[in-house]
Amino acid sequence: MTHVTKTINSKLIKSLIYRSLSTAVPQIRIYEVGPRDGLQNESKFVPTEIKIELINKLAAAGIKDIESASFVSPKWVKQMSDGVDVMKNVPRAPGVNYPVLVPNLKGYDTAKQCNVEEVAIFPAGSEGFSQKNLNCSVEEGLKRFKLVADQAVKDGLRVRGYVSCVVGCPYDGPVHPKGIAKITEQLFEMGCYEVSLGDTIGVGTAGSVKRLMQEVLTVAKPEQLALHFHDTYGQALSNLLAGLEFGIKTVDSSISGLGGCPYARGASGNLATEDLVYFLYGLGLNTHIDLVKLIEAGRYISNYLGKPTESKVNRAIGDRFKNHNDIAKLASCDV
Ligand SMILES: CC(C)(COP(=O)([O-])OP(=O)([O-])OC[C@H]1O[C@@H](n2cnc3c(N)ncnc32)[C@H](O)[C@@H]1OP(=O)([O-])[O-])[C@@H](O)C(=O)NCCC(=O)NCCSC(=O)C[C@@](C)(O)CC(=O)[O-]
C-alpha cells in the first residue's frame, strides 16, 4: 500500500468515526428477512407454527418490516411451501409490514389471495445466478417481474425490488456495478418503491461496496436503496458502514444470522439482526428495537433448529442482561 493510499484510508476512517460519534448518521430502518431468506436454506422443514411464532417474536421486539414467506415454486424451495398457511394465520400487528417474495404471476396471485400489502421481486445481477435461481436469463426474468410489478401497482400493492449477486456471482465471478445500476433503474421504472442490493454470496468488501454505491447512486437516491449483506467472509458490518457513508437508510438482516440461498453455492447467513441493532446503538442510533426480545427471538429459532446462533452479539450477551437499556449502554460505551 502506498503512503498516499494509507493517508486517504486513515482520513476516511477518522471521518467515519467522527460521523459515527456525531449525529450525522440517519435513523436506520431494519427490514428483517429471517423468516424467508433465513429459513429458505434450512434442509429440515420448519413447521408453520414455528415460523409464525418467530414472526410474532420479531414483531414483539419492535421490527416493523418482516419478510415472512415466499410464493415460489415448491419444487424449487420446499421449505417455503407453507407460505399460504403462514400468511393466512400470522396475526398482523398494527404498524408492521409483512411482505412476501414472488417470482412470477402465479406467486403474485397467491400473495393477493393472502391479502398481502407488499410483494418483493428479485431479478439476478448475473446470468449464471439467474439461470440457477429462476431458470431464465436476466432479461427474461426482468420481463416476468415487470408483469408482476404492473399487476401489483394496478392493485395498489407496494413493490420492493431485489437485485441479487450485486458484487459477485458463484457461477460468473465478479459482477460489474454498471450492470447492477441498469437493473436497479429498470426496477424503479417498473414502480418499485425501494431496491435492495443483495450481496448474495457475501464476497463484498468496503471497497467493492463503495464502487457499487458510486454507480448505483447515479440512478437512485440513497433513501430509495436498501443493503442486503450475507456475512460469508465476515465483511457485512464493514460493508454496511461503507454503505451508510452514502446515506443509506434501510438495511436487511436476518435473525440469528440465518440465511443463504439454495441456488447460490457458498452463500452463508445474512448479517444477524442482533449484531446490526447492537452496531446501530454503537453509532448512537435508537432503532426502537428491544434487543433483549430480539435475542430471545434468535434463541427461539436457533434452539428449534438445534444449532448455535450465528449472531456474535447473541452469543456474547448470553444471560448477562435482562434489560434492553443496559445492552444499549454497553453498545454505546455509555457507562
Ligand atoms: C421462477 C421459477 C418458478 C421457475 O421455475 P420453472 O421450473 O422454470 O417454472 P415452471 O413455470 O415450469 O413451473 C414449474 C412448476 O412449478 C410450479 N410453479 C411455478 N411458479 C410457481 C409459484 N410461484 N408458486 C407455486 N408453484 C409454482 C408450476 O406450476 C409447475 O408445477 P407443475 O406443473 O410441474 O406441477 C423457479 O425457478 C423458482 O421458484 N425460483 C425461485 C427460487 C428461490 O426462491 N430462490 C431463493 C430466493 S432468491 C434469494 O434468496 C436472493 C435474495 C432475494 O434473497 C437476495 C440476496 O440474498 O442477495
XYZ file of C-alpha atoms and ligand atoms in Angstrom:
393
model
C 0.000 0.000 0.000
C 1.427 3.416 -0.952
C 1.850 6.270 1.503
C -0.909 8.233 -0.299
C -3.390 5.349 -0.055
C -2.556 4.923 3.638
C -3.194 8.608 4.281
C -6.504 8.553 2.394
C -7.610 5.438 4.262
C -6.714 6.880 7.644
C -8.600 10.109 6.765
C -11.608 8.032 5.701
C -11.560 6.010 8.918
C -11.241 9.181 11.039
C -14.147 10.781 9.202
C -16.225 7.605 9.646
C -15.520 7.569 13.367
C -16.274 11.280 13.627
C -19.561 10.877 11.795
C -20.422 7.840 13.866
C -19.950 9.811 17.056
C -21.803 12.825 15.762
C -25.493 12.672 14.941
C -24.898 12.799 11.176
C -25.814 9.148 10.588
C -29.530 8.986 9.853
C -32.150 6.806 11.514
C -31.946 3.305 10.071
C -34.898 1.138 9.093
C -34.368 -2.580 9.583
C -36.012 -4.929 7.092
C -35.999 -8.412 8.613
C -35.610 -11.321 6.184
C -35.138 -14.207 8.646
C -38.482 -15.977 8.175
C -37.903 -16.025 4.383
C -34.220 -15.683 3.409
C -33.156 -17.103 6.747
C -35.263 -20.227 6.715
C -35.376 -20.981 2.968
C -31.962 -22.637 3.139
C -32.788 -24.931 6.055
C -32.951 -28.549 4.955
C -35.198 -29.701 7.817
C -38.756 -28.476 7.253
C -39.714 -25.889 9.864
C -43.379 -26.325 10.846
C -45.762 -23.467 10.073
C -46.469 -22.758 13.745
C -42.750 -22.284 14.459
C -42.456 -19.855 11.524
C -45.465 -17.914 12.790
C -44.139 -17.792 16.345
C -40.804 -16.496 15.056
C -42.569 -13.739 13.101
C -44.592 -12.830 16.209
C -41.458 -12.630 18.332
C -39.786 -10.371 15.779
C -42.812 -8.081 15.736
C -42.876 -8.069 19.554
C -39.222 -6.980 19.553
C -40.248 -3.933 17.541
C -39.324 -4.895 13.962
C -41.642 -3.120 11.548
C -40.814 -4.884 8.275
C -40.729 -8.689 8.340
C -40.417 -10.598 5.066
C -42.496 -13.543 6.124
C -42.723 -16.041 3.265
C -42.125 -16.650 -0.409
C -44.567 -17.895 -3.017
C -42.002 -19.570 -5.250
C -42.361 -22.995 -6.798
C -42.463 -25.635 -4.018
C -40.486 -27.835 -6.411
C -37.676 -25.296 -6.117
C -37.849 -24.352 -2.426
C -39.818 -26.847 -0.370
C -39.135 -25.010 2.899
C -41.370 -22.134 1.720
C -44.214 -24.364 0.524
C -46.439 -23.445 3.501
C -46.413 -19.727 2.664
C -50.200 -19.575 2.340
C -50.700 -21.083 5.799
C -48.119 -18.724 7.262
C -49.688 -15.633 5.727
C -53.282 -16.627 6.444
C -52.561 -17.386 10.089
C -49.927 -14.928 11.193
C -51.564 -12.232 13.353
C -50.864 -8.865 11.735
C -49.626 -6.462 14.369
C -50.598 -2.823 13.801
C -47.898 -0.846 12.002
C -45.998 -3.952 10.925
C -45.396 -4.746 7.265
C -45.379 -8.441 6.234
C -44.043 -8.560 2.642
C -43.563 -11.775 0.649
C -41.245 -12.762 -2.206
C -42.845 -13.687 -5.549
C -41.116 -14.986 -8.702
C -43.974 -14.744 -11.222
C -47.689 -14.019 -11.704
C -48.624 -17.379 -10.229
C -46.878 -16.456 -6.990
C -48.376 -12.972 -7.151
C -51.923 -14.352 -7.413
C -51.308 -16.477 -4.329
C -49.927 -13.465 -2.476
C -53.050 -11.481 -3.330
C -55.292 -14.221 -2.005
C -53.411 -13.887 1.289
C -54.123 -10.159 1.497
C -50.514 -9.085 1.488
C -49.783 -5.402 1.108
C -46.282 -5.701 -0.320
C -44.533 -8.085 -2.685
C -40.833 -8.379 -3.493
C -39.461 -9.259 -6.906
C -35.890 -10.463 -7.348
C -34.034 -10.374 -10.656
C -30.434 -11.541 -10.591
C -27.448 -9.322 -11.263
C -25.675 -12.067 -13.209
C -26.626 -14.528 -15.946
C -25.277 -17.596 -14.156
C -27.284 -16.984 -10.992
C -30.407 -16.053 -12.953
C -30.343 -19.402 -14.720
C -29.777 -21.350 -11.497
C -32.252 -19.421 -9.337
C -35.019 -18.523 -11.786
C -34.406 -20.882 -14.705
C -34.216 -17.993 -17.173
C -31.915 -15.235 -18.404
C -31.662 -11.867 -16.615
C -33.650 -10.261 -19.438
C -36.397 -12.872 -19.350
C -36.515 -12.553 -15.532
C -36.978 -8.803 -15.812
C -39.860 -9.321 -18.266
C -41.582 -11.711 -15.850
C -41.047 -9.375 -12.922
C -42.438 -6.477 -14.918
C -45.695 -8.425 -15.330
C -45.818 -8.878 -11.559
C -44.979 -5.241 -10.835
C -47.546 -3.947 -13.371
C -50.282 -6.016 -11.757
C -49.251 -5.114 -8.216
C -49.147 -1.396 -8.994
C -52.598 -1.689 -10.618
C -53.870 -3.474 -7.483
C -52.386 -0.819 -5.211
C -49.745 -3.048 -3.595
C -46.243 -1.859 -2.779
C -43.448 -3.489 -4.771
C -39.932 -3.944 -3.472
C -37.143 -4.961 -5.829
C -34.075 -7.021 -5.063
C -31.022 -7.348 -7.233
C -29.020 -10.390 -6.213
C -25.302 -11.092 -6.723
C -24.525 -7.379 -6.870
C -20.819 -7.865 -6.257
C -20.018 -11.423 -7.204
C -21.729 -14.487 -8.637
C -20.941 -18.071 -7.668
C -21.085 -19.039 -11.355
C -19.830 -15.977 -13.284
C -17.348 -14.413 -10.821
C -17.096 -10.644 -10.260
C -20.135 -8.590 -11.273
C -19.755 -5.117 -12.774
C -21.556 -2.287 -10.905
C -22.769 -0.742 -14.194
C -24.973 -3.770 -14.891
C -26.400 -3.598 -11.359
C -27.196 0.102 -11.782
C -29.029 -0.692 -15.026
C -31.184 -3.391 -13.409
C -31.854 -1.103 -10.430
C -33.054 1.605 -12.804
C -35.364 -0.872 -14.556
C -36.841 -1.909 -11.213
C -37.657 1.706 -10.396
C -39.215 2.134 -13.841
C -41.442 -0.852 -13.011
C -42.713 1.001 -9.917
C -40.597 -0.406 -7.089
C -40.546 1.955 -4.112
C -37.192 0.572 -2.983
C -34.427 -1.636 -4.356
C -32.389 -3.867 -2.095
C -28.876 -4.596 -3.306
C -28.015 -8.166 -2.351
C -24.501 -9.460 -1.899
C -25.935 -12.952 -2.114
C -22.700 -14.850 -1.524
C -21.125 -12.309 0.820
C -17.954 -11.664 -1.169
C -18.216 -7.861 -0.996
C -15.762 -5.639 0.838
C -15.974 -1.983 1.854
C -14.072 -1.211 -1.357
C -16.391 -3.083 -3.721
C -19.451 -1.738 -1.896
C -18.140 1.790 -2.352
C -17.694 1.244 -6.103
C -21.178 -0.247 -6.281
C -22.728 2.681 -4.421
C -20.992 5.229 -6.636
C -22.514 3.598 -9.711
C -25.996 2.824 -8.366
C -26.382 6.305 -6.928
C -26.264 7.647 -10.488
C -29.756 6.143 -10.954
C -31.234 6.256 -7.429
C -31.339 8.311 -4.284
C -29.817 6.752 -1.141
C -33.201 6.686 0.597
C -34.578 4.506 -2.229
C -31.978 1.796 -1.637
C -31.510 -0.961 0.912
C -28.385 -3.010 1.547
C -28.561 -6.770 1.965
C -25.336 -8.404 3.073
C -24.562 -12.038 3.626
C -21.693 -12.459 6.070
C -19.775 -15.291 4.410
C -16.412 -13.525 4.680
C -17.225 -11.598 7.867
C -17.477 -8.299 5.970
C -21.151 -7.488 6.456
C -20.794 -4.774 9.105
C -17.833 -3.049 7.474
C -19.706 -3.184 4.166
C -22.659 -1.604 5.887
C -20.531 1.171 7.342
C -19.269 1.856 3.810
C -22.902 1.999 2.626
C -24.000 4.302 5.461
C -21.378 6.775 4.302
C -23.506 7.199 1.173
C -26.646 7.962 3.165
C -28.319 4.540 3.045
C -31.239 4.335 5.472
C -32.572 0.787 5.098
C -30.713 -2.408 5.971
C -31.808 -6.021 5.504
C -30.783 -8.522 8.152
C -31.766 -11.919 9.441
C -32.443 -13.011 12.980
C -29.665 -15.152 14.426
C -27.693 -14.705 11.183
C -29.747 -17.384 9.463
C -29.721 -17.443 5.724
C -28.410 -18.492 2.412
C -29.809 -19.355 -0.941
C -30.198 -22.961 -2.058
C -29.185 -21.902 -5.589
C -26.114 -19.836 -4.643
C -23.256 -22.177 -3.877
C -21.244 -20.814 -0.932
C -23.896 -18.376 0.293
C -23.922 -18.269 4.068
C -26.121 -16.482 6.580
C -27.176 -12.856 6.397
C -25.961 -10.107 8.652
C -27.527 -11.046 12.010
C -30.247 -8.652 13.176
C -28.960 -8.762 16.773
C -25.477 -7.700 15.567
C -26.987 -4.978 13.407
C -29.031 -3.484 16.263
C -26.029 -3.534 18.607
C -23.926 -1.889 15.886
C -26.520 0.832 15.357
C -26.700 1.527 19.095
C -22.939 1.905 18.952
C -23.478 4.657 16.389
C -25.875 6.365 18.767
C -28.977 5.392 16.825
C -32.160 4.386 18.543
C -33.787 1.728 16.389
C -36.772 1.326 18.763
C -35.989 -2.367 18.793
C -35.791 -4.213 22.085
C -32.525 -6.124 21.923
C -33.458 -8.424 24.793
C -36.603 -9.548 22.976
C -34.659 -9.815 19.729
C -32.062 -12.035 21.370
C -34.877 -14.182 22.703
C -36.319 -14.496 19.163
C -32.873 -15.523 17.898
C -32.551 -18.161 20.598
C -36.028 -19.437 19.923
C -35.257 -20.242 16.300
C -31.692 -21.453 16.897
C -32.925 -23.792 19.615
C -35.611 -25.101 17.336
C -33.104 -25.691 14.534
C -30.742 -27.285 17.041
C -27.749 -25.200 16.112
C -25.793 -22.364 17.706
C -26.756 -18.841 16.777
C -24.619 -17.154 14.122
C -25.080 -13.824 15.917
C -21.931 -12.884 17.825
C -23.915 -10.377 19.922
C -26.442 -13.033 20.870
C -23.619 -15.371 21.913
C -21.631 -12.710 23.774
C -24.553 -11.284 25.698
C -25.598 -14.695 26.953
C -27.781 -14.234 30.013
C -25.881 -11.235 31.340
C -28.530 -8.644 30.619
C -32.239 -8.722 31.293
C -32.835 -5.116 30.389
C -32.613 -3.577 26.954
C -31.235 -0.239 28.186
C -28.253 -1.961 29.796
C -27.297 -3.557 26.474
C -27.806 -0.261 24.654
C -25.473 1.380 27.190
C -22.897 -1.334 26.645
C -23.079 -0.849 22.871
C -22.647 2.886 23.124
C -19.988 2.603 25.866
C -22.228 4.916 27.868
C -21.321 3.512 31.276
C -39.211 -18.991 -11.114
C -39.473 -20.468 -11.074
C -40.908 -20.742 -10.654
C -39.242 -21.020 -12.471
O -39.208 -22.432 -12.419
P -39.625 -23.317 -13.702
O -39.422 -24.746 -13.308
O -38.904 -22.814 -14.903
O -41.160 -22.880 -13.824
P -42.417 -23.528 -14.444
O -43.310 -22.409 -14.826
O -42.015 -24.543 -15.498
O -43.074 -24.290 -13.197
C -42.579 -25.489 -12.664
C -43.581 -25.980 -11.639
O -43.627 -25.078 -10.545
C -44.957 -24.509 -10.433
N -44.823 -23.102 -10.106
C -44.236 -22.141 -10.850
N -44.305 -20.977 -10.196
C -44.924 -21.211 -9.026
C -45.279 -20.384 -7.939
N -44.995 -19.092 -7.904
N -45.933 -20.928 -6.906
C -46.231 -22.248 -6.890
N -45.895 -23.095 -7.913
C -45.270 -22.567 -8.968
C -45.595 -24.727 -11.788
O -46.994 -24.741 -11.683
C -45.018 -26.045 -12.187
O -45.668 -27.092 -11.480
P -46.085 -28.447 -12.269
O -46.942 -28.035 -13.402
O -44.761 -29.044 -12.716
O -46.768 -29.234 -11.198
C -38.490 -21.175 -10.103
O -37.201 -21.057 -10.636
C -38.498 -20.619 -8.722
O -39.467 -20.778 -7.990
N -37.399 -19.963 -8.311
C -37.266 -19.340 -7.001
C -36.041 -19.860 -6.297
C -35.910 -19.185 -4.953
O -36.859 -18.996 -4.236
N -34.669 -18.839 -4.580
C -34.389 -18.175 -3.337
C -34.857 -16.743 -3.307
S -33.798 -15.583 -4.127
C -32.682 -15.122 -2.979
O -32.604 -15.763 -1.957
C -31.833 -13.908 -3.175
C -32.332 -12.723 -2.357
C -33.661 -12.192 -2.891
O -32.546 -13.094 -1.011
C -31.305 -11.598 -2.400
C -29.944 -11.982 -1.845
O -29.840 -12.786 -0.909
O -28.967 -11.408 -2.328
